[in-house]
Amino acid sequence: AAMIRLFLLLLCLAWPVRAAPPVPVAAAADLRLALPPLMRSHETQTGARFSLSFGSSGQMVQQAMNGAPFQLLLLADASHADRLAAAVRGVERRPYALGRLALVARPGNGVTDLASLKAAISAGRIRHLAIANPAHAPYGVAARAVLAGMGDTPPLVLGENVAQALSFVTNGAAEVGLVALPLARAAGGGLIVVPVSPTLHPPLVQTLVLMPGASPAARGLADRLTGPNGRAALARAGFGVP
């Protein structure tokens, strides 16, 4: 009997233990810098594992509606979360941050704030201005609202998401841009970065969506983001608190 028990024990030890697959999470591109360290510390503390996709809120909601297996979506506004809730029964929504917009400008254009941007546009000194595509990116909608108050605007260079819009300014494809403050702060390259008053555009109430049947790991990460640790980390990165 002892031999049989030993044999069964060895059999169990030799049997490969399949680790649970990582939990799929979709996140707005403005979280590209702030989210990974938060997630890594959460993984270390809990043993949960996540796979992260970044993109524009509209594209990620479309993917979720088309059957992408995201359990948690961290969107850049409330309207895309509402659209997902209207299409999929049983989702849960929670605000987790307020998005902040920033003016970014390459040095040498004389642009140091919105007033000097307007003057530079009027004088024809700005050839291209980068924003995220308003068709599916909340930061693009906010940027367009800010530009609406300026009258004439130069040709727009549209990024697929707010991170790509910023890259157009850093690589010189556009002289100025209106992008997410947390990304702009970290861009470097001598760019001029000026926070835009949130009163100039509809509020970006960044909202997370837990899909029906979301795992305890996905819920744990959502709790972390909306709890004191997550809010403090997001505030340090340049987000507002809802």
Coordinates of C-alpha atoms in Angstrom, one line a residue, residues 10-195:
L10 CA 5.2 10.7 -7.9
L11 CA 2.6 10.5 -10.7
C12 CA 0.9 13.7 -9.3
L13 CA 4.3 15.5 -9.1
A14 CA 5.2 14.5 -12.7
W15 CA 1.8 15.7 -14.0
P16 CA 2.1 19.2 -15.5
V17 CA 0.1 21.8 -13.7
R18 CA -1.5 24.1 -16.2
A19 CA -1.2 27.7 -15.1
A20 CA -4.4 29.8 -15.5
P21 CA -4.1 31.9 -18.7
P22 CA -3.5 35.6 -18.1
V23 CA -6.6 37.8 -17.8
P24 CA -7.1 39.9 -20.9
V25 CA -7.4 43.6 -20.1
A26 CA -7.9 46.4 -22.6
A27 CA -6.7 49.9 -21.7
A28 CA -6.9 53.4 -23.3
A29 CA -3.6 54.6 -24.7
D30 CA -3.3 57.4 -22.2
L31 CA -2.6 54.6 -19.5
R32 CA 0.4 53.3 -21.4
L33 CA 2.9 54.6 -18.8
A34 CA 0.8 54.7 -15.6
L35 CA -0.8 51.3 -15.8
P36 CA 2.0 48.8 -16.2
P37 CA 3.8 49.5 -12.9
L38 CA 0.5 49.4 -11.1
M39 CA -0.4 46.1 -12.7
R40 CA 3.0 44.6 -12.0
S41 CA 2.8 45.4 -8.3
H42 CA -0.7 43.9 -8.2
E43 CA 0.5 40.7 -9.9
T44 CA 3.4 40.4 -7.4
Q45 CA 1.0 40.8 -4.5
T46 CA -1.8 38.6 -5.7
G47 CA -0.2 36.1 -8.1
A48 CA -2.8 37.0 -10.7
R49 CA -1.5 37.5 -14.3
F50 CA -2.8 39.9 -16.9
S51 CA -2.3 40.4 -20.7
L52 CA -2.6 44.1 -21.6
S53 CA -3.8 45.6 -24.9
F54 CA -3.6 49.4 -25.5
G55 CA -5.7 51.3 -28.1
S56 CA -8.4 53.9 -28.5
S57 CA -11.6 53.4 -26.5
G58 CA -13.8 53.2 -29.5
Q59 CA -11.7 50.5 -31.1
M60 CA -11.6 48.4 -27.9
V61 CA -15.3 48.6 -27.3
Q62 CA -15.9 47.5 -30.9
Q63 CA -13.6 44.5 -30.4
A64 CA -15.4 43.6 -27.1
M65 CA -18.7 43.8 -28.9
N66 CA -17.3 41.5 -31.6
G67 CA -16.3 38.9 -29.1
A68 CA -12.8 39.8 -27.9
P69 CA -12.3 38.1 -24.6
F70 CA -11.5 41.2 -22.5
Q71 CA -12.7 40.8 -18.9
L72 CA -11.8 44.4 -18.0
L73 CA -11.8 47.5 -20.2
L74 CA -10.2 50.8 -18.9
L75 CA -11.8 53.4 -21.2
A76 CA -10.9 57.1 -21.6
D77 CA -14.5 58.4 -21.2
A78 CA -18.0 57.4 -20.1
S79 CA -19.8 57.5 -23.4
H80 CA -17.9 54.4 -24.8
A81 CA -18.6 52.6 -21.5
D82 CA -22.3 53.4 -22.0
R83 CA -22.2 52.2 -25.6
L84 CA -20.8 48.8 -24.4
A85 CA -23.4 48.6 -21.6
A86 CA -26.2 49.2 -24.1
A87 CA -24.9 46.3 -26.3
V88 CA -23.9 43.8 -23.6
R89 CA -26.2 43.0 -20.7
G90 CA -24.8 42.7 -17.2
V91 CA -21.6 44.8 -17.5
E92 CA -20.5 46.9 -14.5
R93 CA -19.2 50.5 -14.9
R94 CA -17.1 52.5 -12.5
P95 CA -15.3 55.9 -13.0
Y96 CA -11.6 55.6 -12.1
A97 CA -9.9 58.9 -13.3
L98 CA -10.4 62.2 -15.0
G99 CA -8.5 62.6 -18.3
R100 CA -6.4 65.8 -18.6
L101 CA -5.5 67.3 -22.0
A102 CA -2.2 69.1 -22.7
L103 CA -0.9 71.3 -25.5
V104 CA 2.5 70.0 -26.7
A105 CA 4.7 72.1 -29.0
R106 CA 8.0 71.7 -30.6
P107 CA 10.3 74.5 -29.5
G108 CA 10.9 77.4 -32.0
N109 CA 7.3 78.0 -33.1
G110 CA 6.6 80.6 -30.5
V111 CA 3.8 78.5 -29.1
T112 CA 3.8 78.5 -25.3
D113 CA 0.1 78.4 -24.5
L114 CA -3.3 78.3 -26.2
A115 CA -3.3 82.1 -26.9
S116 CA 0.1 81.9 -28.7
L117 CA -1.1 78.8 -30.5
K118 CA -4.1 80.8 -31.9
A119 CA -1.7 83.6 -32.9
A120 CA 0.7 81.2 -34.6
I121 CA -2.2 79.6 -36.5
S122 CA -3.5 83.0 -37.6
A123 CA 0.0 83.9 -38.8
G124 CA 0.3 80.7 -40.8
R125 CA 3.3 79.4 -38.7
I126 CA 1.7 76.0 -37.9
R127 CA 1.4 73.6 -40.8
H128 CA 0.1 70.5 -38.9
L129 CA -1.6 70.0 -35.6
A130 CA -1.9 66.4 -34.2
I131 CA -4.9 65.0 -32.3
A132 CA -6.3 61.6 -31.7
N133 CA -9.0 60.6 -34.2
P134 CA -12.3 61.9 -32.7
A135 CA -14.2 59.1 -34.5
H136 CA -13.1 56.6 -31.9
A137 CA -10.7 58.4 -29.4
P138 CA -12.2 60.5 -26.5
Y139 CA -9.1 62.6 -26.3
G140 CA -9.7 63.5 -30.0
V141 CA -13.2 64.7 -29.1
A142 CA -11.9 66.8 -26.3
A143 CA -9.1 68.3 -28.5
R144 CA -11.7 69.1 -31.2
A145 CA -13.8 71.0 -28.6
V146 CA -10.8 73.1 -27.6
L147 CA -9.9 73.9 -31.2
A148 CA -13.6 74.9 -31.9
G149 CA -13.0 77.9 -29.8
M150 CA -10.0 79.0 -32.0
G151 CA -11.7 79.7 -35.3
D152 CA -9.4 78.6 -38.2
T153 CA -7.2 75.6 -37.5
P154 CA -4.4 74.1 -39.6
P155 CA -4.6 70.7 -41.2
L156 CA -5.1 68.0 -38.6
V157 CA -2.9 64.9 -38.4
L158 CA -5.0 62.2 -36.8
G159 CA -3.5 59.5 -34.6
E160 CA -5.2 56.1 -34.2
N161 CA -5.0 56.9 -30.5
V162 CA -3.6 59.6 -28.3
A163 CA -0.2 57.9 -28.0
Q164 CA 0.2 58.0 -31.8
A165 CA -0.9 61.6 -31.9
L166 CA 1.9 62.5 -29.5
S167 CA 4.4 60.6 -31.5
F168 CA 3.5 62.8 -34.5
V169 CA 4.8 65.8 -32.6
T170 CA 7.9 64.1 -31.1
N171 CA 8.9 62.9 -34.6
G172 CA 8.2 66.2 -36.3
A173 CA 5.2 65.3 -38.5
A174 CA 3.3 68.0 -36.6
E175 CA 4.6 71.1 -34.9
V176 CA 1.9 71.0 -32.1
G177 CA -0.6 68.6 -30.7
L178 CA -3.4 68.3 -28.1
V179 CA -2.8 65.0 -26.3
A180 CA -3.1 63.3 -22.9
L181 CA -1.2 65.2 -20.1
P182 CA 0.3 62.0 -18.5
L183 CA 1.9 61.0 -21.8
A184 CA 3.0 64.5 -22.7
R185 CA 4.7 64.9 -19.3
A186 CA 6.9 61.9 -20.0
A187 CA 7.6 62.6 -23.7
G188 CA 11.0 64.5 -23.2
G189 CA 12.7 65.7 -26.4
G190 CA 12.5 69.3 -25.3
L191 CA 8.8 69.6 -26.0
I192 CA 6.8 72.5 -24.5
V193 CA 4.0 70.9 -22.4
V194 CA 1.1 73.1 -21.1
P195 CA -1.9 71.6 -19.3

